[in-house]
mmCIF file of C-alpha atoms in Angstrom:
data_model
loop_
_atom_site.group_PDB
_atom_site.id
_atom_site.type_symbol
_atom_site.label_atom_id
_atom_site.label_comp_id
_atom_site.label_asym_id
_atom_site.label_seq_id
_atom_site.Cartn_x
_atom_site.Cartn_y
_atom_site.Cartn_z
ATOM 1 C CA MET A 151 -12.598 210.786 -3.154
ATOM 2 C CA PHE A 152 -12.141 207.479 -1.628
ATOM 3 C CA PHE A 153 -14.028 204.472 -2.769
ATOM 4 C CA GLN A 154 -13.857 201.023 -0.743
ATOM 5 C CA PHE A 155 -15.194 198.217 -2.790
ATOM 6 C CA LEU A 156 -16.234 194.932 -1.462
ATOM 7 C CA ILE A 157 -16.356 192.546 -4.557
ATOM 8 C CA GLU A 158 -17.671 188.870 -5.100
ATOM 9 C CA ASP A 159 -14.773 187.533 -6.947
ATOM 10 C CA ARG A 160 -11.412 188.279 -8.641
ATOM 11 C CA SER A 161 -12.979 188.731 -12.449
ATOM 12 C CA THR A 162 -15.177 191.542 -10.980
ATOM 13 C CA ASN A 163 -12.267 192.977 -9.131
ATOM 14 C CA ILE A 164 -10.346 193.119 -12.475
ATOM 15 C CA LEU A 165 -13.289 194.841 -14.340
ATOM 16 C CA VAL A 166 -13.899 197.277 -11.706
ATOM 17 C CA ASP A 167 -10.301 198.242 -11.524
ATOM 18 C CA HIS A 168 -10.377 199.053 -15.127
ATOM 19 C CA VAL A 169 -13.580 201.094 -14.713
ATOM 20 C CA MET A 170 -12.067 203.128 -12.009
ATOM 21 C CA GLN A 171 -8.787 203.799 -14.020
ATOM 22 C CA LYS A 172 -11.036 205.009 -16.749
ATOM 23 C CA LEU A 173 -13.076 207.195 -14.349
ATOM 24 C CA THR A 174 -9.954 208.751 -13.038
ATOM 25 C CA LYS A 175 -8.796 209.826 -16.417
ATOM 26 C CA GLN A 176 -12.300 211.153 -17.022
ATOM 27 C CA HIS A 177 -12.071 213.322 -13.900
ATOM 28 C CA MET A 178 -8.503 214.321 -13.776
ATOM 29 C CA GLU A 179 -9.335 217.420 -11.906
ATOM 30 C CA LYS A 180 -10.191 215.123 -8.850
ATOM 31 C CA GLU A 181 -8.143 213.078 -6.478
ATOM 32 C CA ILE A 182 -9.865 209.607 -6.725
ATOM 33 C CA VAL A 183 -8.349 206.741 -4.671
ATOM 34 C CA TRP A 184 -9.835 203.336 -4.419
ATOM 35 C CA ASN A 185 -9.307 199.802 -2.606
ATOM 36 C CA VAL A 186 -10.878 196.587 -3.387
ATOM 37 C CA LYS A 187 -11.571 193.652 -1.073
ATOM 38 C CA HIS A 188 -12.554 190.708 -3.267
ATOM 39 C CA PHE A 189 -14.014 187.365 -1.958
ATOM 40 C CA GLY A 190 -13.981 183.736 -3.132
ATOM 41 C CA GLY A 191 -17.558 183.623 -4.134
ATOM 42 C CA ILE A 192 -20.927 185.252 -3.025
ATOM 43 C CA GLY A 193 -22.083 182.677 -0.596
ATOM 44 C CA HIS A 194 -25.422 183.060 1.331
ATOM 45 C CA LEU A 195 -26.839 185.645 3.814
ATOM 46 C CA SER A 196 -27.354 184.294 7.261
ATOM 47 C CA LYS A 197 -31.142 183.942 7.933
ATOM 48 C CA LYS A 198 -30.496 183.949 11.817
ATOM 49 C CA GLY A 199 -28.075 186.137 13.867
ATOM 50 C CA SER A 200 -25.082 184.070 15.005
ATOM 51 C CA VAL A 201 -23.271 184.748 18.378
ATOM 52 C CA LEU A 202 -20.114 183.524 16.900
ATOM 53 C CA GLU A 203 -18.832 185.109 13.592
ATOM 54 C CA ARG A 204 -15.903 183.920 11.599
ATOM 55 C CA LYS A 205 -14.581 184.642 8.180
ATOM 56 C CA THR A 206 -15.585 182.362 5.309
ATOM 57 C CA GLY A 207 -14.111 184.132 2.346
ATOM 58 C CA LYS A 208 -17.614 184.297 0.946
ATOM 59 C CA LEU A 209 -19.107 187.911 0.505
ATOM 60 C CA LEU A 210 -22.634 187.550 1.614
ATOM 61 C CA ASN A 211 -21.495 185.271 4.725
ATOM 62 C CA ASP A 212 -19.051 187.874 5.799
ATOM 63 C CA LEU A 213 -21.047 190.721 4.765
ATOM 64 C CA PRO A 214 -22.413 192.071 8.144
ATOM 65 C CA MET A 215 -18.696 191.732 9.740
ATOM 66 C CA PHE A 216 -17.121 193.839 6.988
ATOM 67 C CA LEU A 217 -20.249 196.287 6.741
ATOM 68 C CA ARG A 218 -19.641 197.242 10.450
ATOM 69 C CA ALA A 219 -15.860 197.251 10.101
ATOM 70 C CA PHE A 220 -15.650 199.527 6.936
ATOM 71 C CA GLY A 221 -18.665 201.460 8.063
ATOM 72 C CA LYS A 222 -16.899 202.568 11.372
ATOM 73 C CA VAL A 223 -13.542 203.537 9.376
ATOM 74 C CA LEU A 224 -15.433 205.309 6.563
ATOM 75 C CA GLN A 225 -17.835 207.218 8.689
ATOM 76 C CA SER A 226 -14.791 209.298 10.101
ATOM 77 C CA MET A 227 -13.359 209.809 6.522
ATOM 78 C CA GLU A 228 -14.698 212.781 4.443
ATOM 79 C CA ASP A 229 -15.629 211.980 0.864
ATOM 80 C CA SER A 230 -15.623 208.358 1.058
ATOM 81 C CA ALA A 231 -18.155 205.615 -0.005
ATOM 82 C CA LEU A 232 -18.484 202.011 0.376
ATOM 83 C CA ILE A 233 -19.572 200.121 -2.856
ATOM 84 C CA ILE A 234 -20.690 196.547 -2.638
ATOM 85 C CA VAL A 235 -20.752 194.909 -6.041
ATOM 86 C CA LEU A 236 -22.156 191.377 -6.415
ATOM 87 C CA ASP A 237 -24.444 189.149 -8.757
ATOM 88 C CA ASN A 238 -27.980 188.415 -8.285
ATOM 89 C CA ASP A 239 -27.717 184.956 -10.150
ATOM 90 C CA GLN A 240 -31.032 183.451 -9.963
ATOM 91 C CA ARG A 241 -32.354 185.810 -7.130
ATOM 92 C CA ASP A 242 -35.382 188.344 -7.775
ATOM 93 C CA VAL A 243 -33.513 191.449 -8.003
ATOM 94 C CA ARG A 244 -35.870 193.682 -5.871
ATOM 95 C CA LYS A 245 -36.156 191.152 -3.151
ATOM 96 C CA PHE A 246 -32.451 190.700 -3.141
ATOM 97 C CA ARG A 247 -31.930 194.526 -2.956
ATOM 98 C CA GLN A 248 -34.140 194.588 0.059
ATOM 99 C CA GLU A 249 -32.413 191.825 1.846
ATOM 100 C CA LEU A 250 -29.037 193.629 1.402
ATOM 101 C CA GLU A 251 -30.618 196.885 2.537
ATOM 102 C CA ASN A 252 -31.900 195.220 5.659
ATOM 103 C CA THR A 253 -28.476 193.791 6.340
ATOM 104 C CA ALA A 254 -26.840 197.124 6.281
ATOM 105 C CA ILE A 255 -29.568 198.825 8.524
ATOM 106 C CA SER A 256 -29.500 195.954 11.073
ATOM 107 C CA ASN A 257 -25.632 196.435 11.292
ATOM 108 C CA ILE A 258 -26.017 200.160 11.809
ATOM 109 C CA VAL A 259 -23.992 201.175 8.884
ATOM 110 C CA LEU A 260 -23.589 205.154 9.032
ATOM 111 C CA CYS A 261 -21.114 205.710 6.124
ATOM 112 C CA ASP A 262 -22.143 206.336 2.656
ATOM 113 C CA TYR A 263 -22.820 203.041 1.034
ATOM 114 C CA VAL A 264 -24.509 201.564 -1.917
ATOM 115 C CA PHE A 265 -25.152 197.864 -3.424
ATOM 116 C CA CYS A 266 -24.570 197.460 -6.964
ATOM 117 C CA VAL A 267 -25.904 194.338 -8.317
ATOM 118 C CA ALA A 268 -24.911 192.910 -11.586
ATOM 119 C CA VAL A 269 -27.897 191.345 -13.270
ATOM 120 C CA LYS A 270 -27.566 188.325 -13.818
ATOM 121 C CA GLU A 271 -23.844 188.389 -13.511
ATOM 122 C CA MET A 272 -20.907 190.611 -14.194
ATOM 123 C CA GLU A 273 -20.529 189.323 -17.657
ATOM 124 C CA ALA A 274 -23.578 191.126 -18.542
ATOM 125 C CA TRP A 275 -21.677 194.343 -18.091
ATOM 126 C CA LEU A 276 -19.226 193.010 -20.754
ATOM 127 C CA LEU A 277 -21.881 191.885 -23.210
ATOM 128 C CA GLY A 278 -23.433 195.262 -22.824
ATOM 129 C CA ASP A 279 -20.696 196.810 -24.876
ATOM 130 C CA PRO A 280 -20.287 194.891 -28.278
ATOM 131 C CA GLY A 281 -17.698 197.573 -29.367
ATOM 132 C CA ALA A 282 -15.491 196.689 -26.682
ATOM 133 C CA ILE A 283 -15.769 192.924 -27.311
ATOM 134 C CA ARG A 284 -14.881 193.540 -30.958
ATOM 135 C CA GLU A 285 -11.878 195.592 -29.947
ATOM 136 C CA ALA A 286 -10.552 193.106 -27.508
ATOM 137 C CA TYR A 287 -11.423 189.984 -29.644
ATOM 138 C CA PRO A 288 -11.482 190.936 -33.277
ATOM 139 C CA ASP A 289 -12.607 187.364 -34.226
ATOM 140 C CA ALA A 290 -15.529 187.446 -31.849
ATOM 141 C CA LYS A 291 -18.660 185.728 -32.872
ATOM 142 C CA ILE A 292 -21.006 188.752 -32.181
ATOM 143 C CA GLN A 293 -24.031 186.994 -33.815
ATOM 144 C CA PHE A 294 -24.504 185.025 -30.585
ATOM 145 C CA LEU A 295 -25.685 188.330 -29.011
ATOM 146 C CA LYS A 296 -28.926 187.826 -30.813
ATOM 147 C CA ARG A 297 -29.822 184.965 -28.345
ATOM 148 C CA TYR A 298 -29.040 187.122 -25.235
ATOM 149 C CA GLU A 299 -31.364 189.191 -23.476
ATOM 150 C CA GLN A 300 -29.614 192.156 -21.810
ATOM 151 C CA ASP A 301 -29.771 191.822 -18.002
ATOM 152 C CA GLY A 302 -32.080 188.875 -18.335
ATOM 153 C CA ILE A 303 -32.102 186.005 -15.785
ATOM 154 C CA CYS A 304 -30.565 183.816 -18.478
ATOM 155 C CA ASP A 305 -27.139 182.222 -19.659
ATOM 156 C CA THR A 306 -24.732 185.146 -19.364
ATOM 157 C CA TRP A 307 -21.201 183.939 -19.072
ATOM 158 C CA GLU A 308 -22.118 181.004 -21.396
ATOM 159 C CA VAL A 309 -23.202 183.481 -24.091
ATOM 160 C CA LEU A 310 -19.831 185.371 -23.582
ATOM 161 C CA ALA A 311 -17.959 182.166 -23.871
ATOM 162 C CA ASP A 312 -19.575 181.349 -27.233
ATOM 163 C CA ILE A 313 -18.640 184.758 -28.429
ATOM 164 C CA VAL A 314 -15.099 185.033 -27.561
ATOM 165 C CA TYR A 315 -13.741 181.565 -26.434
ATOM 166 C CA PRO A 316 -12.172 179.269 -29.190
ATOM 167 C CA HIS A 317 -14.891 176.799 -30.079
ATOM 168 C CA GLY A 318 -17.190 178.342 -27.687
ATOM 169 C CA TYR A 319 -18.981 177.449 -24.275
ATOM 170 C CA GLN A 320 -19.039 173.561 -24.829
ATOM 171 C CA LYS A 321 -15.286 173.494 -25.453
ATOM 172 C CA LEU A 322 -14.491 175.421 -22.200
ATOM 173 C CA LYS A 323 -17.010 173.298 -20.260
ATOM 174 C CA LYS A 324 -15.249 170.143 -21.728
ATOM 175 C CA LYS A 325 -11.916 171.664 -20.846
ATOM 176 C CA ALA A 326 -12.774 172.506 -17.284
ATOM 177 C CA GLY A 327 -14.151 169.027 -16.636
ATOM 178 C CA GLY A 328 -16.236 170.103 -13.704
ATOM 179 C CA ASN A 329 -13.648 172.287 -12.258
ATOM 180 C CA TYR A 330 -14.447 175.859 -11.773
ATOM 181 C CA THR A 331 -10.756 177.142 -11.917
ATOM 182 C CA GLU A 332 -10.643 176.919 -15.703
ATOM 183 C CA ILE A 333 -13.817 178.778 -16.101
ATOM 184 C CA GLY A 334 -12.682 181.384 -13.516
ATOM 185 C CA LYS A 335 -9.472 181.798 -15.346
ATOM 186 C CA ALA A 336 -11.299 182.420 -18.600
ATOM 187 C CA LYS A 337 -13.670 184.961 -16.854
ATOM 188 C CA CYS A 338 -10.773 186.831 -15.412
ATOM 189 C CA GLU A 339 -9.206 186.922 -18.962
ATOM 190 C CA TRP A 340 -12.574 188.386 -20.405
ATOM 191 C CA ALA A 341 -12.757 190.839 -17.769
ATOM 192 C CA ASP A 342 -9.206 192.160 -18.303
ATOM 193 C CA LYS A 343 -9.175 192.203 -22.159
ATOM 194 C CA ILE A 344 -12.884 193.633 -22.502
ATOM 195 C CA GLY A 345 -12.525 195.742 -19.529
ATOM 196 C CA LYS A 346 -9.552 197.615 -21.043
ATOM 197 C CA CYS A 347 -11.684 198.397 -23.987
ATOM 198 C CA LEU A 348 -14.893 199.254 -22.227
ATOM 199 C CA HIS A 349 -16.621 202.502 -22.824
ATOM 200 C CA LEU A 350 -17.543 204.178 -19.608
ATOM 201 C CA TYR A 351 -21.059 205.646 -20.791
ATOM 202 C CA GLU A 352 -21.801 203.491 -23.796
ATOM 203 C CA ASN A 353 -23.279 200.261 -22.232
ATOM 204 C CA ARG A 354 -26.539 198.555 -22.733
ATOM 205 C CA SER A 355 -26.563 196.898 -19.417
ATOM 206 C CA PRO A 356 -29.080 198.732 -16.930
ATOM 207 C CA SER A 357 -27.296 197.380 -13.945
ATOM 208 C CA TYR A 358 -24.012 198.709 -15.338
ATOM 209 C CA GLN A 359 -25.510 202.123 -15.856
ATOM 210 C CA TYR A 360 -26.631 202.063 -12.270
ATOM 211 C CA PHE A 361 -23.108 201.222 -11.097
ATOM 212 C CA ILE A 362 -21.482 203.891 -13.201
ATOM 213 C CA ARG A 363 -24.177 206.621 -12.087
ATOM 214 C CA GLU A 364 -23.623 205.755 -8.577
ATOM 215 C CA LEU A 365 -19.993 206.456 -8.883
ATOM 216 C CA GLU A 366 -20.537 209.648 -10.783
ATOM 217 C CA ASN A 367 -22.844 210.828 -8.262
ATOM 218 C CA ARG A 368 -20.335 210.651 -5.519
ATOM 219 C CA LEU A 369 -17.842 212.506 -7.823
ATOM 220 C CA ILE A 370 -20.128 215.149 -8.911
ATOM 221 C CA PRO A 371 -23.268 215.397 -6.673
ATOM 222 C CA ASP A 372 -26.486 215.886 -8.669
ATOM 223 C CA CYS A 373 -24.791 215.012 -11.844
ATOM 224 C CA PRO A 374 -27.297 214.420 -14.813
ATOM 225 C CA GLN A 375 -28.708 210.968 -15.402
ATOM 226 C CA LEU A 376 -26.440 209.021 -17.850
#
């Protein structure tokens, strides 16, 4: 089975690689291969068709172009799927999913594909596994999870920062000084360390459960709901 991922940013790329490595060990009887194309952020869906398209490095801006390109390649490949992973941020999840599906339909994507939306953002998938957080960060301040609503449209990475970053979110914010590079670096570290400890099937995040279920459904068609 070949999975082609389109992913919003590097930290999600790191997490997905860990998930796929674990999934490969879980299904050692199957040949699982994957490739990841990550972008430099999410960007915005174009509201109007453009005669001239150019790459922007943002997932949503470039989505029509990559849907068409990978759609053609994967259409001729047996046992392959295109998996698009992105955050909904502040968007209404149902409306956002419909906009994504409309984009795929309008670009005539004929290969197997699925949009997996992290609600509100990728860090929700890390917060969904407190055991993995404790294993990765033995001194983690897990009590901060009490103020977090799983997969809610609320602070997500900020809560994770309070849990695992020395002196919490405010310290990271001050160190970053308005520069996202420092925050992005921290997010990559969390995705790597917690991702290594993540339990494939023990996660409180509904959007993570949807993601892993879509992968399993392609490895084992009609597999039981997780």
